CSV table of C-alpha atoms in Angstrom, one decimal:
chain,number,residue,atom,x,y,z
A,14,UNK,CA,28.8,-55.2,61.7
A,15,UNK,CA,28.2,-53.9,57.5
A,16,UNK,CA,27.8,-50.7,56.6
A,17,UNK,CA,24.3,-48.7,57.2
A,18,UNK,CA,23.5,-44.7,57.5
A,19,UNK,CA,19.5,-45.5,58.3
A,20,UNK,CA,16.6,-42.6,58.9
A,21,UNK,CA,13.1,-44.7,60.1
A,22,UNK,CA,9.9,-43.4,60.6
A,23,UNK,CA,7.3,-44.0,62.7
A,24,UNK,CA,4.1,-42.5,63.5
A,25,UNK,CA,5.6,-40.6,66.0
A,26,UNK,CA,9.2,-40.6,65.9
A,27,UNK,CA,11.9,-40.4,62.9
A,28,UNK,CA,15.4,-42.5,63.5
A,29,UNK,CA,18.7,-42.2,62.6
A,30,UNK,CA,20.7,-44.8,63.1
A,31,UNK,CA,25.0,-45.0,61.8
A,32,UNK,CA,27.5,-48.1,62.0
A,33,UNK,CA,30.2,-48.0,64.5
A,34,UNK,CA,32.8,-47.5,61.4
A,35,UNK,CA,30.9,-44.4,60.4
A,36,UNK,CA,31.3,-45.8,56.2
A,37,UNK,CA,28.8,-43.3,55.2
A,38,UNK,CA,27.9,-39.7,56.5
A,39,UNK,CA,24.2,-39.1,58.2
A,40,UNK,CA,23.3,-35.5,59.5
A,41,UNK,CA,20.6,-34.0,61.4
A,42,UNK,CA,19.5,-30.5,60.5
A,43,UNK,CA,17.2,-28.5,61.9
A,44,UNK,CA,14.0,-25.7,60.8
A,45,UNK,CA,13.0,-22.3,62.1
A,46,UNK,CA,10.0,-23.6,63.7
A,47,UNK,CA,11.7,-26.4,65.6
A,48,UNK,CA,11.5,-29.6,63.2
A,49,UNK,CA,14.3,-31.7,61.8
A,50,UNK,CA,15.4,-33.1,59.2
A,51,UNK,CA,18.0,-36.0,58.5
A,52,UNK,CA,19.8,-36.7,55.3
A,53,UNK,CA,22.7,-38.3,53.8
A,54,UNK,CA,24.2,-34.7,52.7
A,55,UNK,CA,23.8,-31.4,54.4
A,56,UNK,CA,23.2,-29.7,50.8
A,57,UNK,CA,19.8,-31.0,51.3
A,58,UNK,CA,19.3,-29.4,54.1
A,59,UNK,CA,19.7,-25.7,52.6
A,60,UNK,CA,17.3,-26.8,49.9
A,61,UNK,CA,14.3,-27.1,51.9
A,62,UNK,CA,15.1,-24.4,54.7
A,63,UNK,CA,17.1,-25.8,56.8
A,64,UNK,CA,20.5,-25.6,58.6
A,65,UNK,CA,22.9,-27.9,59.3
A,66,UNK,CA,22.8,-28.8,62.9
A,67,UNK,CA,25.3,-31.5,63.7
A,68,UNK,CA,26.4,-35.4,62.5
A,69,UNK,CA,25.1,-38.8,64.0
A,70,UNK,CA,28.3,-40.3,65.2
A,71,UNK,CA,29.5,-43.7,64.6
A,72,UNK,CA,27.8,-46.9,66.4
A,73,UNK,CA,24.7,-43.8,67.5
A,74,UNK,CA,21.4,-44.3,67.4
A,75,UNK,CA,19.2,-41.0,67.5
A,76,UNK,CA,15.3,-40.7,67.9
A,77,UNK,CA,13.7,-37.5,67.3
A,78,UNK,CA,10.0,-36.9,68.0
A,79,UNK,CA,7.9,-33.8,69.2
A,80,UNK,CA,9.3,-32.7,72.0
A,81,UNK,CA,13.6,-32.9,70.5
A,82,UNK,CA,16.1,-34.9,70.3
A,83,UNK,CA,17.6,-37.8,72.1
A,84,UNK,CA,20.1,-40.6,71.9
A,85,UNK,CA,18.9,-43.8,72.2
A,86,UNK,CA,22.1,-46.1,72.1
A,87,UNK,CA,25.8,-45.1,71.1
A,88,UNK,CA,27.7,-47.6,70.7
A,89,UNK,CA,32.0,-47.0,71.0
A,90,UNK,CA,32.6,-45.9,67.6
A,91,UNK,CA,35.5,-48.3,66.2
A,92,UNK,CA,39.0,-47.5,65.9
A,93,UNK,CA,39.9,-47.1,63.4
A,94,UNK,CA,37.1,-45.1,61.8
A,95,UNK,CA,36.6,-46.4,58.0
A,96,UNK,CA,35.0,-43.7,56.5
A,97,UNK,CA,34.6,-44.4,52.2
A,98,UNK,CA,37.0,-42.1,51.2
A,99,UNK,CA,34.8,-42.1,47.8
A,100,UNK,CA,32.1,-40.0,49.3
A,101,UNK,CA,35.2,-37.2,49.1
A,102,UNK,CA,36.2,-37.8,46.0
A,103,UNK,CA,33.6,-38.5,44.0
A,104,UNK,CA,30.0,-39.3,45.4
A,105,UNK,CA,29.1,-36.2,47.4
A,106,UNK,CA,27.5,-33.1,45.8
A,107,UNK,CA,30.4,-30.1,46.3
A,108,UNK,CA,28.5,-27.9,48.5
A,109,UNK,CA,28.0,-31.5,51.3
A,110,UNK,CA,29.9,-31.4,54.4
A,111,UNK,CA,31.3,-35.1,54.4
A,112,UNK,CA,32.6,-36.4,57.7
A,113,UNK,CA,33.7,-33.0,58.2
A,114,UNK,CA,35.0,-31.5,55.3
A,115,UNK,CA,33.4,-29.7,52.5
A,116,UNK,CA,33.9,-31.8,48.9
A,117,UNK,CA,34.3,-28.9,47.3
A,118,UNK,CA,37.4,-27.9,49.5
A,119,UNK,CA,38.7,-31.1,49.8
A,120,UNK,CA,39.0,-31.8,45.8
A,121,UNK,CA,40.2,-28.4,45.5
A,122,UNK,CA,43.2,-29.1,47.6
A,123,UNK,CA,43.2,-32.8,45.7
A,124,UNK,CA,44.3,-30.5,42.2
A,125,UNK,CA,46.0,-28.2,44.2
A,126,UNK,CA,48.6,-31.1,45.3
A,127,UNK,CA,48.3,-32.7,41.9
A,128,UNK,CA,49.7,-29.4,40.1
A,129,UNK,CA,52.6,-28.9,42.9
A,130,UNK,CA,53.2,-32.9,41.7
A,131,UNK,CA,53.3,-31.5,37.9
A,132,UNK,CA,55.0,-28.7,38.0
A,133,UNK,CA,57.8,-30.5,40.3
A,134,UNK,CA,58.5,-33.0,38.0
A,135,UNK,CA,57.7,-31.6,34.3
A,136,UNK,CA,58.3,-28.2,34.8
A,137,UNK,CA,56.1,-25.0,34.1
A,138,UNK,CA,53.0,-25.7,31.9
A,139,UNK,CA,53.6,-24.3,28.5
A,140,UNK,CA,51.1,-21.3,27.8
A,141,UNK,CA,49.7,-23.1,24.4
A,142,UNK,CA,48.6,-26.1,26.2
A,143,UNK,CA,45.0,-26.7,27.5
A,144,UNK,CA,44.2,-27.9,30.3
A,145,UNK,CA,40.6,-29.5,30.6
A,146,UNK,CA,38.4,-31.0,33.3
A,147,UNK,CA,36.3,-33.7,33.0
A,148,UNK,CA,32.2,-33.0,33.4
A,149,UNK,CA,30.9,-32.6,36.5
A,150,UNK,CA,33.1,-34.0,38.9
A,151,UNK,CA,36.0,-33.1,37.7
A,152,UNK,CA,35.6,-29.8,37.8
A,153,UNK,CA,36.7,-28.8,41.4
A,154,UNK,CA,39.9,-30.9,41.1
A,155,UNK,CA,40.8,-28.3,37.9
A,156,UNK,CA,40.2,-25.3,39.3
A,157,UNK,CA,42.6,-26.2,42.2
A,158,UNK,CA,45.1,-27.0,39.5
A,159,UNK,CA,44.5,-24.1,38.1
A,160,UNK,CA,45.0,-22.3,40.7
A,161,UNK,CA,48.3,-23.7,41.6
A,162,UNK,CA,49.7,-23.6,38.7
A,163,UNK,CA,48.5,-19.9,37.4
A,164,UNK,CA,47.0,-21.9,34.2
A,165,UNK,CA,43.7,-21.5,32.5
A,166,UNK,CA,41.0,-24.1,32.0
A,167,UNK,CA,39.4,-24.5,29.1
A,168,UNK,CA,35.8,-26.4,28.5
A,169,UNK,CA,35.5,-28.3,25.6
A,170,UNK,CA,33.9,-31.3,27.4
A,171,UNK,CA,30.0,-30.4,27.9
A,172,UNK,CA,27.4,-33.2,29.3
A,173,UNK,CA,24.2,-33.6,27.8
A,174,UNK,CA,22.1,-33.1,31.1
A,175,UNK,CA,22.9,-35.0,33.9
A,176,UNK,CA,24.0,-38.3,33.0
A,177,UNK,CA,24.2,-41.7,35.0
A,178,UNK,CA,27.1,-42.6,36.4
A,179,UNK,CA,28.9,-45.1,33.6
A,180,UNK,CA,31.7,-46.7,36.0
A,181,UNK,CA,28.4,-48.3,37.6
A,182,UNK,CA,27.2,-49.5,34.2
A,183,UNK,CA,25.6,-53.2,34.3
A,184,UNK,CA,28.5,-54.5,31.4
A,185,UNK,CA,32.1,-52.9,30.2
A,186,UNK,CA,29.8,-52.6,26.3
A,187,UNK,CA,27.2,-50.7,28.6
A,188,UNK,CA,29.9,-48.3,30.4
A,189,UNK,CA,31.9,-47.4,27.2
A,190,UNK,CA,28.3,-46.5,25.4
A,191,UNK,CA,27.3,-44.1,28.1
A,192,UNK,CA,30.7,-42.5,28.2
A,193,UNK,CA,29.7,-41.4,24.5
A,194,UNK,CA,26.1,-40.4,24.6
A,195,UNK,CA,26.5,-38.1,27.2
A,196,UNK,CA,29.7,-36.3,26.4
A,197,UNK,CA,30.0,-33.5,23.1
A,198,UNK,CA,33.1,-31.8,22.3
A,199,UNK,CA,33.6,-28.1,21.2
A,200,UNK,CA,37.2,-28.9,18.5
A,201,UNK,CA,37.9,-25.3,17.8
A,202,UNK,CA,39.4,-24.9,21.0
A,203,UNK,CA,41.6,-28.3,21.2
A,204,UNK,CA,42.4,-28.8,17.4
A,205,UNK,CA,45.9,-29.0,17.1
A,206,UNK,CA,46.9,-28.7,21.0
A,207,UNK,CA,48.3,-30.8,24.0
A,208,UNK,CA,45.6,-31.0,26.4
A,209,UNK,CA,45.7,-31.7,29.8
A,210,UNK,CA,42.5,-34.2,31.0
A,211,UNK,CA,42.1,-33.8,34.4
A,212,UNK,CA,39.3,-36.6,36.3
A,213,UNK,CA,38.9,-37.4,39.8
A,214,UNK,CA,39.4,-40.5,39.8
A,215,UNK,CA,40.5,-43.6,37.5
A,216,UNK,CA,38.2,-47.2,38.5
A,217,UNK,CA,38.2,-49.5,35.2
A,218,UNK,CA,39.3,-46.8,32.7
A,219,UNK,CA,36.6,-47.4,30.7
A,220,UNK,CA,35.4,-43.7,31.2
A,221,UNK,CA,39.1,-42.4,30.4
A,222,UNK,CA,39.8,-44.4,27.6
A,223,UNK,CA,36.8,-43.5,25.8
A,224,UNK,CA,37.1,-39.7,26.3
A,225,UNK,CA,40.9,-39.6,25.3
A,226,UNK,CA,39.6,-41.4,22.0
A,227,UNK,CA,36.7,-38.8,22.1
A,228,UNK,CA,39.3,-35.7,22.2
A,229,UNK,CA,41.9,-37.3,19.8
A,230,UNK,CA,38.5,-37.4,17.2
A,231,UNK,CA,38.4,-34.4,17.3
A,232,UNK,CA,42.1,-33.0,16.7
A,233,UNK,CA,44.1,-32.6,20.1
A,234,UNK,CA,47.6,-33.1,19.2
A,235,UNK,CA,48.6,-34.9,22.8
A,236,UNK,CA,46.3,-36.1,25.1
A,237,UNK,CA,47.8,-36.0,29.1
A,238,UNK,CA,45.6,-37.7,31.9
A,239,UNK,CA,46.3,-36.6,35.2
A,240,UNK,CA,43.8,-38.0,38.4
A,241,UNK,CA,43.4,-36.4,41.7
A,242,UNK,CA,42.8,-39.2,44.1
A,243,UNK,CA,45.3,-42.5,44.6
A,244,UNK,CA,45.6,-45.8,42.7
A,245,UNK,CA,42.1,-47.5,43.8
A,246,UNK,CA,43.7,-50.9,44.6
A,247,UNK,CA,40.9,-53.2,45.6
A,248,UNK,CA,37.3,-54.0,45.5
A,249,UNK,CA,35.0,-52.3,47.6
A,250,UNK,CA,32.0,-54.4,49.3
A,251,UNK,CA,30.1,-51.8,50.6
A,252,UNK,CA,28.1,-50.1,48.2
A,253,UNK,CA,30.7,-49.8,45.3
A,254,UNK,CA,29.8,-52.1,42.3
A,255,UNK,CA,33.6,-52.9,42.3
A,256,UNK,CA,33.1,-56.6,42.2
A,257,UNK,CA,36.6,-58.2,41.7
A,258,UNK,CA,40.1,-56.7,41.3
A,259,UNK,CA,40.7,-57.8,38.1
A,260,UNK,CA,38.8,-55.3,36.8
A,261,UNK,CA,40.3,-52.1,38.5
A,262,UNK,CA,42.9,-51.2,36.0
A,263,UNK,CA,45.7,-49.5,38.7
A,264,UNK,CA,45.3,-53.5,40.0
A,265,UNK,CA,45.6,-54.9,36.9
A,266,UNK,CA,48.8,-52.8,35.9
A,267,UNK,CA,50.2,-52.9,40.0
A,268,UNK,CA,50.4,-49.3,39.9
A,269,UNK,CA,52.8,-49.0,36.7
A,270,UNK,CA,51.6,-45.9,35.8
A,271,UNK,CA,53.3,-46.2,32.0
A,272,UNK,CA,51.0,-49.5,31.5
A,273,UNK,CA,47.9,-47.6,32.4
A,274,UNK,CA,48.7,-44.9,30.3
A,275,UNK,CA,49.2,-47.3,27.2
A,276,UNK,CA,45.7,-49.2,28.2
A,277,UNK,CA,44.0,-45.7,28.3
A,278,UNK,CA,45.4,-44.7,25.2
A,279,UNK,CA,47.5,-41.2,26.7
């Protein structure tokens, strides 16, 4: 009844087994010369030479050995479905087909909404003001925005190679300090200026807060925070480290959106 996206091997067989809520995605893709491959995201499957051939649905088990493909068991899938909605917004590479969808697409339409939001209820970005995303996953969401609202990005924010994920930092100390090593900051560019920080999502805060302080350092006037995905309310227990919901700071606050500003320093 938890949450599993398996691939088993055998001597003579490979498995793929998903749960009946279908939490995480699981695809099967296939080679020229008839073999198959099964991964977690279809990017992989490009990588190596192969194409994407089709999901394994909810509550199906698949067993694939020399001579194709079969389904073992399928279970009804559950209704509803409760697909991590994280794997969208965050988790999957861009170029991933995720239950469906491409990331890429999907965030894009995520900043696409969130400048339609902006625009509707502060007016027309001003021409001087910058509007920055937040390295890597950020990224996507902005150039919707962008988009939208026929505005520029800029790119003061660059990582230092690819960095481990600090919202899954073992302590808050550990988080924050992770959020600085792997972030440098180009001033000429937001010296003086509003800017216009654009993430993906906002878990503890930890990660904003320290990168508002990070652009302020270095001379933005104003620092805005703008997010593409909802208010992440509660815990997750499968597979998130989101352990209580004390520590999600749109919990803490209940949504008011003024209190989280002030905690993230914006």
């Amino acid at each position: 009844k938890s949450a599993y996206a398996l691939v088993l091997a055998t001597p003579d067989s490979l498995i793929a087994a998903h749960d009946i809520r279908g939490y995480r995605p699981l695809s099967i893709g296939s080679f020229p010369d008839g073999g198959y491959i099964v991964a977690s995201e279809t990017c992989a499957f490009e990588v190596v030479g192969a194409k994407y051939l089709r999901a394994v649905l909810p509550g199906e088990t698949v067993i694939i050995q020399k001579d194709g493909i079969r389904v073992a068991h399928l279970d009804a899938p559950a209704r509803p479905l409760a697909r991590c909605i994280f794997e969208l917004v965050y988790f999957s590479d861009p170029a991933s087909e995720t239950f469906g969808v491409e990331a890429s697409g999907f965030r894009h339409m995520l900043g696409r909404k969130l400048a339609e939001e902006y625009v509707k209820g502060r007016g027309q970005i001003p021409k001087e003001t910058v509007v920055v995303p937040v390295p890597n996953s950020a990224y996507h969401y902005a150039e919707g925005f962008s988009h939208e609202a026929w505005h520029p990005l800029t790119f003061p924010i660059s990582r230092i190679n690819r960095p481990a994920r600090s919202f899954i930092g073992s302590d808050q100390k550990n988080r924050i300090l992770r959020v600085l090593l792997k972030s440098n900051i180009g001033r000429w560019s937001i010296k003086g200026k509003e800017c216009l920080l654009i993430d993906d999502s906002l878990v503890r805060g930890n990660t904003m807060r320290a990168m508002v302080a990070l652009i302020r350092k270095h001379g933005a006037a104003r620092v805005s925070v703008l997010i593409g995905s909802p208010p992440i309310m509660y815990p997750c227990k499968y597979g998130i480290d989101f352990k209580t919901p004390e520590e999600l700071v749109a919990r803490k606050h209940e949504c008011d959106v003024d209190a989280i500003r002030k905690e993230i320093g914006a």
